[in-house]
Coordinates of C-alpha atoms in Angstrom, one line a residue:
X1 CA 113.2 9.0 -49.7
X2 CA 109.3 8.8 -49.2
X3 CA 107.2 10.4 -46.4
X4 CA 107.0 6.8 -44.6
X5 CA 110.6 6.4 -44.8
X6 CA 111.3 9.6 -43.4
X7 CA 108.8 9.3 -40.4
X8 CA 111.1 5.7 -39.8
X9 CA 114.1 7.4 -39.8
X10 CA 113.2 10.2 -37.5
X11 CA 111.3 7.6 -35.2
X12 CA 114.4 5.9 -35.0
X13 CA 116.7 8.8 -34.5
X14 CA 114.3 9.7 -31.4
X15 CA 114.4 6.5 -30.0
X16 CA 118.2 6.8 -29.8
X17 CA 118.5 9.8 -28.4
X18 CA 119.2 10.1 -24.6
X19 CA 118.9 13.9 -24.7
X20 CA 115.3 13.8 -26.1
X21 CA 114.1 11.1 -23.5
X22 CA 115.7 12.7 -20.7
X23 CA 113.8 16.1 -21.7
X24 CA 110.6 14.0 -21.8
X25 CA 111.2 12.3 -18.8
X26 CA 111.7 15.8 -17.0
X27 CA 108.5 17.2 -18.6
X28 CA 106.4 14.1 -17.6
X29 CA 107.8 14.4 -14.0
X30 CA 106.8 18.1 -13.8
X31 CA 103.4 17.4 -14.9
X32 CA 102.4 14.0 -13.2
X33 CA 105.0 12.8 -10.8
X34 CA 104.3 14.3 -7.0
X35 CA 107.5 13.2 -5.8
X36 CA 109.5 15.4 -8.4
X37 CA 110.9 18.6 -6.4
X38 CA 109.5 21.3 -8.8
X39 CA 105.9 19.9 -9.4
X40 CA 104.5 21.8 -6.4
X41 CA 105.9 25.3 -7.5
X42 CA 104.5 24.4 -11.1
X43 CA 100.9 23.3 -9.5
X44 CA 100.8 26.6 -7.7
X45 CA 101.7 28.5 -10.4
X46 CA 99.0 27.0 -12.6
X47 CA 96.5 27.4 -9.9
X48 CA 97.3 30.9 -9.5
X49 CA 96.8 31.6 -13.1
X50 CA 93.7 29.7 -13.2
X51 CA 92.4 31.8 -10.3
X52 CA 93.5 35.0 -11.4
X53 CA 91.8 34.3 -14.9
X54 CA 88.7 33.6 -13.4
X55 CA 88.8 36.6 -11.3
X56 CA 89.2 38.7 -14.5
X57 CA 85.9 37.0 -16.0
X58 CA 84.1 38.1 -12.7
X59 CA 85.4 41.6 -12.7
X60 CA 84.8 42.7 -16.2
X61 CA 81.2 41.6 -16.2
X62 CA 80.3 45.2 -14.5
X63 CA 83.8 47.0 -14.8
X64 CA 85.8 48.0 -17.8
X65 CA 89.5 46.6 -17.2
X66 CA 92.6 48.2 -18.5
X67 CA 94.6 46.7 -21.4
X68 CA 97.4 45.2 -19.4
X69 CA 94.6 43.1 -17.9
X70 CA 93.8 41.4 -21.1
X71 CA 97.6 40.8 -22.1
X72 CA 98.0 39.3 -18.8
X73 CA 95.2 36.8 -19.8
X74 CA 96.3 36.2 -23.2
X75 CA 99.8 35.4 -22.0
X76 CA 97.6 32.8 -19.3
X77 CA 95.9 31.2 -22.4
X78 CA 99.2 30.6 -24.2
X79 CA 100.7 28.9 -20.8
X80 CA 97.5 26.9 -20.9
X81 CA 98.1 25.8 -24.5
X82 CA 101.7 25.0 -23.8
X83 CA 100.8 23.0 -21.0
X84 CA 97.9 21.1 -22.8
X85 CA 100.7 20.2 -25.8
X86 CA 103.1 19.5 -23.4
X87 CA 100.7 16.7 -21.7
X88 CA 99.7 15.7 -25.2
X89 CA 103.4 14.9 -25.9
X90 CA 104.3 12.9 -22.8
X91 CA 101.0 11.1 -23.1
X92 CA 102.5 8.3 -25.1
X93 CA 105.9 7.6 -27.1
X94 CA 104.7 8.2 -30.9
X95 CA 108.0 7.3 -32.2
X96 CA 108.3 4.2 -30.1
X97 CA 104.4 2.9 -31.2
X98 CA 105.4 3.9 -34.8
X99 CA 108.6 1.4 -34.3
X100 CA 106.9 -1.2 -32.6
X101 CA 104.1 -1.3 -35.4
X102 CA 106.7 -1.3 -38.2
X103 CA 108.9 -4.3 -36.6
X104 CA 105.7 -6.3 -36.2
X105 CA 104.8 -5.9 -39.7
X106 CA 108.5 -6.9 -40.8
X107 CA 107.9 -9.9 -38.8
X108 CA 104.9 -10.8 -40.4
X109 CA 106.2 -9.9 -44.1
X110 CA 103.6 -7.1 -44.5
X111 CA 104.0 -4.1 -46.3
X112 CA 102.2 -1.0 -44.5
X113 CA 100.8 2.2 -45.8
X114 CA 101.7 5.5 -44.2
X115 CA 98.2 5.7 -42.5
X116 CA 98.5 1.8 -41.2
X117 CA 101.9 3.0 -39.7
X118 CA 100.6 6.0 -38.1
X119 CA 97.0 5.0 -36.9
X120 CA 98.1 2.7 -33.8
X121 CA 100.3 5.7 -32.5
X122 CA 97.6 8.3 -33.4
X123 CA 95.1 6.4 -31.7
X124 CA 96.6 6.6 -28.2
X125 CA 97.0 10.4 -28.9
X126 CA 93.5 10.5 -29.6
X127 CA 92.5 8.5 -26.2
X128 CA 94.2 11.5 -24.4
X129 CA 92.4 14.4 -26.5
X130 CA 89.2 12.8 -25.8
X131 CA 89.8 12.0 -22.1
X132 CA 88.0 14.3 -19.4
X133 CA 90.8 16.3 -18.3
X134 CA 92.0 17.1 -21.7
X135 CA 88.5 18.4 -22.7
X136 CA 88.5 20.6 -19.6
X137 CA 91.7 21.9 -20.7
X138 CA 90.8 22.5 -24.2
X139 CA 87.7 24.6 -23.0
X140 CA 89.9 26.5 -20.5
X141 CA 92.0 27.7 -23.6
X142 CA 89.1 28.8 -25.9
X143 CA 89.7 32.2 -27.1
X144 CA 88.3 35.0 -25.3
X145 CA 85.3 35.9 -27.2
X146 CA 83.0 37.1 -24.5
X147 CA 80.4 39.1 -26.2
X148 CA 78.5 35.9 -26.1
X149 CA 77.4 34.6 -22.5
X150 CA 77.4 30.9 -23.5
X151 CA 81.4 31.2 -24.4
X152 CA 81.6 33.1 -21.1
X153 CA 80.2 30.4 -19.2
X154 CA 82.5 27.8 -20.9
X155 CA 85.5 29.8 -19.8
X156 CA 84.3 28.7 -16.4
X157 CA 85.7 25.3 -17.2
X158 CA 89.2 26.9 -16.2
X159 CA 87.9 26.4 -12.6
X160 CA 87.9 22.8 -12.9
X161 CA 91.7 22.7 -13.9
X162 CA 92.6 23.2 -10.4
X163 CA 91.4 19.4 -9.8
X164 CA 94.5 18.7 -11.8
X165 CA 96.9 20.1 -9.7
X166 CA 95.6 19.2 -6.2
X167 CA 96.1 15.5 -6.0
X168 CA 94.4 15.7 -2.3
X169 CA 91.1 16.7 -3.8
X170 CA 91.4 14.2 -6.5
X171 CA 91.6 11.7 -4.0
X172 CA 88.6 12.5 -2.1
X173 CA 86.8 12.7 -5.3
X174 CA 87.7 9.2 -6.0
X175 CA 85.7 8.0 -3.1
X176 CA 82.5 9.0 -5.2
X177 CA 83.9 6.6 -8.0
X178 CA 84.5 3.8 -5.5
X179 CA 81.4 4.0 -3.7
X180 CA 79.4 4.4 -7.2
X181 CA 77.3 1.3 -6.7
X182 CA 76.0 2.7 -3.3
X183 CA 75.6 6.2 -4.9
X184 CA 73.7 4.8 -8.0
X185 CA 71.4 3.1 -5.8
X186 CA 70.7 6.2 -3.6
X187 CA 70.1 8.2 -6.7
X188 CA 67.5 5.5 -8.0
X189 CA 66.0 5.6 -4.8
X190 CA 65.9 9.5 -4.9
X191 CA 64.7 9.7 -8.3
X192 CA 61.4 7.2 -7.4
X193 CA 60.8 9.3 -4.4
X194 CA 60.7 12.6 -6.2
X195 CA 58.6 11.2 -9.1
X196 CA 56.0 9.4 -6.8
X197 CA 55.5 12.5 -4.4
X198 CA 55.7 15.0 -7.4
X199 CA 53.1 12.9 -9.2
X200 CA 50.7 12.5 -6.1
X201 CA 51.0 16.2 -5.2
X202 CA 49.9 16.9 -8.9
X203 CA 47.1 14.6 -8.8
X204 CA 45.8 16.2 -5.6
X205 CA 46.8 19.9 -5.9
X206 CA 47.4 20.4 -9.7
X207 CA 44.2 20.6 -10.8
X208 CA 43.3 24.0 -9.4
X209 CA 43.5 23.5 -5.5
X210 CA 46.9 24.9 -5.3
X211 CA 47.5 28.1 -7.4
X212 CA 51.2 27.6 -6.5
X213 CA 51.1 24.2 -8.8
X214 CA 50.5 25.2 -12.3
X215 CA 52.1 22.2 -14.0
X216 CA 54.1 18.9 -13.3
X217 CA 57.3 20.5 -13.4
X218 CA 56.3 22.7 -10.4
X219 CA 55.4 19.5 -8.7
X220 CA 58.7 18.0 -9.4
X221 CA 60.3 21.1 -8.1
X222 CA 58.4 20.9 -4.8
X223 CA 59.1 17.4 -4.3
X224 CA 63.2 17.7 -4.7
X225 CA 63.0 21.1 -2.6
X226 CA 61.0 19.1 0.3
X227 CA 63.3 15.8 0.0
X228 CA 66.6 17.6 0.4
X229 CA 65.1 19.5 3.5
X230 CA 65.4 22.9 1.9
X231 CA 62.0 23.9 2.1
X232 CA 61.8 27.6 0.4
X233 CA 58.3 27.7 1.2
X234 CA 57.6 29.3 -2.5
X235 CA 55.5 26.0 -2.9
X236 CA 53.5 25.0 0.1
X237 CA 50.9 21.9 0.3
X238 CA 47.1 23.3 1.1
X239 CA 45.2 19.7 1.0
X240 CA 45.4 17.2 3.8
X241 CA 46.6 14.5 1.3
X242 CA 49.3 16.9 0.3
X243 CA 50.3 17.5 3.6
X244 CA 50.6 13.8 4.4
X245 CA 52.5 13.6 1.3
X246 CA 54.8 16.0 2.6
X247 CA 55.4 14.3 5.7
X248 CA 56.2 11.0 4.0
X249 CA 58.5 12.9 1.6
X250 CA 60.4 14.7 4.7
X251 CA 61.0 11.7 6.3
X252 CA 62.4 9.6 3.4
X253 CA 64.4 12.8 2.8
X254 CA 66.0 12.8 6.2
X255 CA 66.6 8.9 6.3
X256 CA 68.2 8.9 2.8
X257 CA 70.6 11.8 3.3
X258 CA 71.7 10.4 6.6
X259 CA 72.5 7.1 4.7
X260 CA 74.4 9.1 2.2
X261 CA 76.0 11.0 4.8
X262 CA 77.1 7.9 6.6
X263 CA 78.7 6.3 3.3
X264 CA 80.8 9.7 2.4
X265 CA 81.9 10.0 6.0
X266 CA 83.3 6.3 6.4
X267 CA 84.6 6.6 2.7
X268 CA 86.5 9.6 3.1
X269 CA 87.9 8.7 6.6
X270 CA 89.5 5.6 4.9
X271 CA 90.6 7.9 1.9
X272 CA 92.2 10.3 4.6
X273 CA 94.2 7.5 6.4
X274 CA 95.3 6.3 2.7
X275 CA 96.3 9.8 1.9
X276 CA 98.5 10.1 4.9
X277 CA 100.2 7.1 4.2
X278 CA 100.8 8.0 0.4
X279 CA 102.1 11.4 1.6
X280 CA 104.7 10.0 4.0
X281 CA 105.9 7.5 1.2
X282 CA 106.2 10.8 -1.1
X283 CA 108.1 12.5 1.7
X284 CA 110.6 9.4 1.7
X285 CA 111.0 9.3 -2.0
X286 CA 112.3 12.9 -1.7
X287 CA 115.2 12.0 0.6
X288 CA 118.4 11.2 -1.2
X289 CA 119.5 9.1 1.8
X290 CA 118.0 8.0 5.3
X291 CA 118.5 5.9 8.0
X292 CA 115.5 3.5 9.1
X293 CA 114.8 2.8 12.8
X294 CA 112.6 0.0 13.6
X295 CA 110.6 0.6 16.7
X296 CA 110.0 3.9 18.7
X297 CA 110.7 2.6 22.0
X298 CA 113.3 4.4 24.6
X299 CA 116.2 3.2 22.7
X300 CA 114.7 4.2 19.6
X301 CA 114.1 7.6 20.7
X302 CA 117.4 8.2 21.9
X303 CA 119.0 6.8 18.6
X304 CA 116.5 8.9 16.4
X305 CA 117.5 12.3 18.4
X306 CA 121.2 11.6 18.4
X307 CA 121.1 10.8 14.6
X308 CA 119.0 14.2 14.2
X309 CA 121.7 16.2 15.9
X310 CA 124.4 14.6 13.5
X311 CA 122.1 16.0 10.5
X312 CA 121.0 12.6 9.4
X313 CA 117.4 11.9 7.8
X314 CA 115.5 9.5 10.0
X315 CA 112.4 7.2 9.3
X316 CA 110.9 5.5 11.7
X317 CA 108.9 2.3 11.1
X318 CA 106.7 1.2 14.0
X319 CA 103.6 -1.1 14.3
X320 CA 102.4 0.4 17.3
X321 CA 99.9 3.5 16.4
X322 CA 100.8 5.4 19.4
X323 CA 104.7 5.4 19.0
X324 CA 103.9 6.4 15.5
X325 CA 102.0 9.5 16.5
X326 CA 104.6 10.3 19.1
X327 CA 107.4 10.0 16.6
X328 CA 105.3 12.5 14.1
X329 CA 105.0 15.0 17.3
X330 CA 108.7 14.9 17.5
X331 CA 109.2 15.9 14.0
X332 CA 110.2 12.5 12.5
X333 CA 108.9 10.9 9.2
X334 CA 106.9 8.0 10.8
X335 CA 105.1 4.8 8.9
X336 CA 102.8 2.4 10.9
X337 CA 104.1 -0.7 9.2
X338 CA 106.0 -4.1 10.1
X339 CA 109.6 -3.3 9.2
X340 CA 110.2 -6.9 8.5
X341 CA 107.8 -6.8 5.5
X342 CA 109.6 -6.9 2.4
X343 CA 106.8 -4.9 0.6
X344 CA 106.9 -1.9 2.9
X345 CA 111.0 -1.9 2.3
X346 CA 110.4 -1.8 -1.3
X347 CA 107.9 0.6 -1.0
X348 CA 110.4 3.0 0.3
X349 CA 112.9 2.1 -2.3
X350 CA 115.9 1.2 0.5
X351 CA 118.1 -0.6 -1.7
X352 CA 121.0 2.0 -2.6
X353 CA 119.1 4.7 -0.8
X354 CA 119.7 3.8 3.0

């Protein structure tokens, strides 16, 4: 039996194995499903490992640490490696991709080489490996060769792993992706203003009038510090022309920063509302059985409290913001939505659970 035939046979075996599918699903849920009951414990554990190994990196700069600390870090790195391999495993179904490629070739009466059979499946794994979060994971598990400062810097990438386990932070960071056009426009404006002001100040004061500006880099540095209204004061204009440029740059900086702040504030307020709604749906998804009460009026309140006394799980759906807020204060899970909307009922997965 050739290697290709053995791989195909093993792929069909895995596709037919319920135990393998069940184990892979559990691992996937542990790593990616926020509604899985054990995921939050896994996330807390991984965040603790990340922060504790970063603390070791900080403490060892001026201290000699005991052997057990380095042993602990070694164990943590092994856990990081296992986690990365698990993510690589669940990123795609290698055996199903191989089977699909083989059956497509068989349908076309085409004989595939071993590489042609494996290439589509391996390409999916490769896309995961070069994804940004995977690269951060790989940098986080670099060996602890800290004699070189550069490698110590790379190990700080472990801190970015925290973003993988904090869904709320990721949701807020997506604001910058969703508003990328506005931010890109502001960056272009900032770059133009910095270059313009830096050039002007260099022309007027970089020729010896200002001993603090010895080169174009100093002029650009001054422009960045001034437009962001930081104002260290280490470089100050001394000519009337330079001071006029400073006034122009400060006003431009305040205007641009105000515009950026308004964009971020508005976008994050919208995102926070979406996050609250998403968190409510996740809470509902964790319930095995619950009763939906449509409306939190006088009768709805009485019914909800009576059902709670009977140890029933209750979900309130109301279109009125005030009533939803009151239900939340009373300790109920509440959604501001139209209970007659079929999409809302599908979102809380009512069939078979209510």
